[in-house]
Each structure stands twice: as C-alpha cells, then as structure tokens.
Amino acid sequence: MARLKEFDEDRALDAAIDCFWSRGYEATSVRDLAREMGIGGASLYNAYGDKRSLFARVLERYANGTTRERIARLEASHPPREAIRAFLAEVIDRSLKDPDCKGCLLVNSAIDVAPHDAELGRVVAAYLEEIRAFFQRMVEAANQAGETPRGTDAHALSLHLLGVLMGLRVLARTGARRRTLEAVVRPALELLGRSH
C-alpha cells in the first residue's frame, strides 16, 4: 500500500475531482475514492483525513484550475465589461462542450452538499463569493470609466451576475442549448451598457 507522499498527489486529486464530480459528494464512498485515486484507504486517511477534508481539498484544486484561473486571466487581459462578457461566454462554451452535462462542481456542491453540511457550505460559499467579488470589481471599474449606465449599483449587479451564472450552470446540466443559455445571459449584459 502506498504511504503518504508515495503517490502522485496531483493525479490523485484530479481523480478525486472526477469521482466527486460524476457521482456527487454523498454517493461517493471512501472505497470509490481510494480506487479511483490509486491509493489504499489507509493512505487516503493518512494523507487527507476524512472524506470531508478531501472534498475541501478537491474544491480548492477545482477552483484554482477553473474559476480562479479564468478570473486572473480575464481580469489581466480584458477591459472590465469585456472581462465579464468573456467569463460568461467561456462558461457557456465549456458547458456545451461537456457531453456528460456535469455542470460546475462548485454550483453542484452549493445545491447538493451545502444544505446538509454547514462546514462545506461555508467553503463553497467562499468560492462563490470570489466570483461575485470579481464581477463587482469589474463593474466598479467600468463605472469609474463611465462605461456603464449612470447609477449602476456594482454590488447589486454583481449579485445578479452570480445568480445568472448559477442559473446557467444548472440549465446546462439539463442539456440546454446555446440559444437558451445566451438568452439567459443577454439581459444581464445589457445592464452593463452597450459595447462600442
């Protein structure tokens, strides 16, 4: 049996992401995780503690590789309103390219796990807050540049955009088509004002 640090942790965590993402938190057993990660059950406990602790690590790795990466890249390379548009466009594209309609692990966890586990609920809420804060920073920057309609409330609009994102991800799980997903996003983007 592998001992702590005698396995490829990146590969093991990616396997755990896939396991939780495809089965959901509750339906994933420690035995499932150990098998998919290629380590023994004792090694899993030694390395990560319990299933909840491993799931928290999985959420962190997932957020780093998806939402945090996207936020950092778009914030650095796009004007504020375009960063928001590009963020939502990438979510639509990624959703449509997923043949299994798995959705977003964070959004799935907000629905499936957070209501039943307050500790994990706070972890998920913190990641969603990072996305909302990104939207608010971008709206505030667009406001300061005079690119948004006068009186645009950056905080309220950031909450609305987060709600739109959550809805997109849930609709995508049902197999919604591009036309539907873009229709959901369009009114929210119109609140940012027209692009030149």
Short mmCIF file of C-alpha atoms in Angstrom, two decimals:
data_model
loop_
_atom_site.label_atom_id
_atom_site.label_comp_id
_atom_site.label_asym_id
_atom_site.label_seq_id
_atom_site.Cartn_x
_atom_site.Cartn_y
_atom_site.Cartn_z
CA MET A 1 0.00 0.00 0.00
CA ALA A 2 1.21 3.49 -0.82
CA ARG A 3 2.30 5.60 2.12
CA LEU A 4 1.92 9.36 2.43
CA LYS A 5 3.80 11.16 -0.35
CA GLU A 6 4.45 7.88 -2.22
CA PHE A 7 1.83 8.73 -4.84
CA ASP A 8 1.36 11.45 -7.43
CA GLU A 9 -0.79 13.88 -5.47
CA ASP A 10 -1.83 15.97 -8.48
CA ARG A 11 -3.02 12.88 -10.33
CA ALA A 12 -4.74 11.56 -7.22
CA LEU A 13 -6.57 14.84 -6.58
CA ASP A 14 -7.64 15.06 -10.23
CA ALA A 15 -9.04 11.54 -9.94
CA ALA A 16 -10.89 12.57 -6.77
CA ILE A 17 -12.33 15.61 -8.60
CA ASP A 18 -13.65 13.33 -11.34
CA CYS A 19 -15.06 10.92 -8.78
CA PHE A 20 -16.93 13.55 -6.76
CA TRP A 21 -17.98 15.43 -9.90
CA SER A 22 -19.52 12.41 -11.60
CA ARG A 23 -21.13 10.80 -8.52
CA GLY A 24 -21.74 13.69 -6.16
CA TYR A 25 -20.45 14.01 -2.61
CA GLU A 26 -22.94 11.77 -0.82
CA ALA A 27 -22.86 8.95 -3.37
CA THR A 28 -19.05 8.83 -3.41
CA SER A 29 -17.60 6.38 -0.90
CA VAL A 30 -14.08 6.31 0.51
CA ARG A 31 -13.67 2.99 -1.30
CA ASP A 32 -14.62 4.67 -4.61
CA LEU A 33 -12.14 7.44 -3.95
CA ALA A 34 -9.27 5.14 -2.99
CA ARG A 35 -9.84 3.02 -6.10
CA GLU A 36 -10.01 5.99 -8.46
CA MET A 37 -7.08 7.74 -6.81
CA GLY A 38 -4.95 4.59 -6.94
CA ILE A 39 -4.17 4.55 -3.22
CA GLY A 40 -5.25 2.45 -0.27
CA GLY A 41 -7.96 3.57 2.10
CA ALA A 42 -5.48 3.94 4.96
CA SER A 43 -3.22 6.08 2.78
CA LEU A 44 -6.19 8.25 1.86
CA TYR A 45 -6.97 8.86 5.54
CA ASN A 46 -3.28 9.48 6.35
CA ALA A 47 -2.91 11.98 3.52
CA TYR A 48 -6.23 13.82 3.69
CA GLY A 49 -8.01 12.93 6.90
CA ASP A 50 -11.64 12.11 6.22
CA LYS A 51 -13.87 12.38 3.16
CA ARG A 52 -14.95 15.93 4.06
CA SER A 53 -11.33 17.10 4.30
CA LEU A 54 -10.51 15.51 0.96
CA PHE A 55 -13.56 17.14 -0.60
CA ALA A 56 -12.41 20.54 0.67
CA ARG A 57 -9.00 19.93 -0.99
CA VAL A 58 -10.79 18.85 -4.18
CA LEU A 59 -12.85 22.05 -4.22
CA GLU A 60 -9.71 24.13 -3.77
CA ARG A 61 -7.93 22.38 -6.65
CA TYR A 62 -11.02 22.69 -8.83
CA ALA A 63 -11.40 26.41 -8.05
CA ASN A 64 -7.71 27.06 -8.73
CA GLY A 65 -7.88 25.34 -12.11
CA THR A 66 -11.18 26.81 -13.25
CA THR A 67 -12.69 29.93 -11.70
CA ARG A 68 -9.54 31.45 -10.21
CA GLU A 69 -7.56 30.81 -13.37
CA ARG A 70 -10.32 32.33 -15.52
CA ILE A 71 -10.73 35.38 -13.27
CA ALA A 72 -6.98 36.11 -13.18
CA ARG A 73 -6.57 35.66 -16.94
CA LEU A 74 -9.58 37.75 -17.96
CA GLU A 75 -9.02 40.49 -15.39
CA ALA A 76 -5.44 40.90 -16.69
CA SER A 77 -6.25 40.80 -20.40
CA HIS A 78 -9.68 42.40 -20.92
CA PRO A 79 -11.34 45.73 -20.21
CA PRO A 80 -13.80 45.37 -17.30
CA ARG A 81 -17.08 44.89 -19.16
CA GLU A 82 -15.45 42.59 -21.70
CA ALA A 83 -13.96 40.51 -18.87
CA ILE A 84 -17.47 39.83 -17.58
CA ARG A 85 -18.76 39.04 -21.06
CA ALA A 86 -15.82 36.73 -21.74
CA PHE A 87 -16.25 34.98 -18.38
CA LEU A 88 -19.88 34.14 -19.12
CA ALA A 89 -19.12 33.23 -22.75
CA GLU A 90 -16.45 30.77 -21.60
CA VAL A 91 -18.88 29.21 -19.13
CA ILE A 92 -21.40 28.72 -21.94
CA ASP A 93 -18.78 27.24 -24.27
CA ARG A 94 -17.43 24.92 -21.59
CA SER A 95 -20.94 23.79 -20.65
CA LEU A 96 -21.83 22.99 -24.24
CA LYS A 97 -18.62 21.02 -24.78
CA ASP A 98 -19.33 18.73 -21.80
CA PRO A 99 -21.00 15.60 -23.22
CA ASP A 100 -21.87 14.39 -19.72
CA CYS A 101 -23.56 17.66 -18.69
CA LYS A 102 -21.74 17.54 -15.35
CA GLY A 103 -22.10 21.27 -14.76
CA CYS A 104 -19.82 23.09 -12.33
CA LEU A 105 -18.54 21.25 -9.27
CA LEU A 106 -18.93 24.39 -7.13
CA VAL A 107 -22.51 25.01 -8.22
CA ASN A 108 -23.39 21.32 -7.89
CA SER A 109 -21.94 21.39 -4.38
CA ALA A 110 -23.90 24.52 -3.49
CA ILE A 111 -27.08 22.63 -4.37
CA ASP A 112 -26.25 19.10 -3.22
CA VAL A 113 -23.87 19.49 -0.29
CA ALA A 114 -24.17 22.94 1.28
CA PRO A 115 -27.73 22.49 2.63
CA HIS A 116 -26.69 19.36 4.54
CA ASP A 117 -23.19 20.28 5.72
CA ALA A 118 -22.68 23.75 7.15
CA GLU A 119 -18.88 23.48 7.15
CA LEU A 120 -18.67 22.54 3.48
CA GLY A 121 -21.42 25.06 2.76
CA ARG A 122 -19.16 27.83 4.05
CA VAL A 123 -16.30 26.55 1.88
CA VAL A 124 -18.48 26.58 -1.24
CA ALA A 125 -19.92 29.99 -0.38
CA ALA A 126 -16.40 31.43 -0.10
CA TYR A 127 -15.53 30.29 -3.63
CA LEU A 128 -18.78 31.71 -4.99
CA GLU A 129 -18.01 34.97 -3.19
CA GLU A 130 -14.71 35.18 -5.10
CA ILE A 131 -16.67 35.11 -8.35
CA ARG A 132 -19.14 37.72 -7.11
CA ALA A 133 -16.24 39.95 -5.98
CA PHE A 134 -14.69 39.66 -9.46
CA PHE A 135 -17.96 40.80 -11.02
CA GLN A 136 -18.15 43.71 -8.58
CA ARG A 137 -14.55 44.81 -9.28
CA MET A 138 -15.24 44.79 -13.00
CA VAL A 139 -18.50 46.74 -12.68
CA GLU A 140 -16.85 49.28 -10.37
CA ALA A 141 -14.00 49.75 -12.85
CA ALA A 142 -16.49 50.16 -15.71
CA ASN A 143 -18.45 52.66 -13.60
CA GLN A 144 -15.30 54.69 -12.95
CA ALA A 145 -14.51 54.69 -16.67
CA GLY A 146 -18.02 55.97 -17.43
CA GLU A 147 -18.80 52.84 -19.48
CA THR A 148 -21.91 51.74 -17.59
CA PRO A 149 -25.30 53.44 -17.31
CA ARG A 150 -25.35 56.17 -14.69
CA GLY A 151 -26.38 54.90 -11.27
CA THR A 152 -25.32 51.30 -11.87
CA ASP A 153 -25.09 49.61 -8.45
CA ALA A 154 -21.95 47.47 -8.65
CA HIS A 155 -22.80 45.32 -5.64
CA ALA A 156 -26.37 44.61 -6.73
CA LEU A 157 -25.29 43.87 -10.30
CA SER A 158 -22.53 41.54 -9.08
CA LEU A 159 -25.13 39.55 -7.14
CA HIS A 160 -27.36 39.44 -10.20
CA LEU A 161 -24.48 38.22 -12.38
CA LEU A 162 -23.66 35.50 -9.85
CA GLY A 163 -27.29 34.42 -9.94
CA VAL A 164 -27.18 34.32 -13.74
CA LEU A 165 -24.02 32.21 -13.60
CA MET A 166 -25.63 29.76 -11.17
CA GLY A 167 -28.69 29.52 -13.40
CA LEU A 168 -26.54 28.94 -16.48
CA ARG A 169 -24.74 26.06 -14.83
CA VAL A 170 -27.97 24.42 -13.64
CA LEU A 171 -29.66 24.81 -17.04
CA ALA A 172 -26.58 23.37 -18.76
CA ARG A 173 -26.95 20.23 -16.65
CA THR A 174 -30.36 19.68 -18.25
CA GLY A 175 -28.85 19.85 -21.73
CA ALA A 176 -29.96 23.39 -22.54
CA ARG A 177 -28.78 24.61 -25.95
CA ARG A 178 -26.65 27.64 -26.76
CA ARG A 179 -29.65 29.75 -27.73
CA THR A 180 -31.20 29.23 -24.30
CA LEU A 181 -28.00 29.91 -22.38
CA GLU A 182 -27.25 33.06 -24.36
CA ALA A 183 -30.81 34.27 -23.82
CA VAL A 184 -30.31 33.92 -20.07
CA VAL A 185 -27.13 36.00 -20.19
CA ARG A 186 -28.28 38.71 -22.61
CA PRO A 187 -30.45 40.83 -20.26
CA ALA A 188 -27.73 40.78 -17.59
CA LEU A 189 -25.13 42.00 -20.08
CA GLU A 190 -27.49 44.76 -21.23
CA LEU A 191 -27.39 46.13 -17.68
CA LEU A 192 -23.68 46.79 -18.25
CA GLY A 193 -24.47 49.06 -21.20
CA ARG A 194 -23.78 48.64 -24.88
CA SER A 195 -20.29 47.86 -26.19
CA HIS A 196 -18.86 50.27 -28.72
#
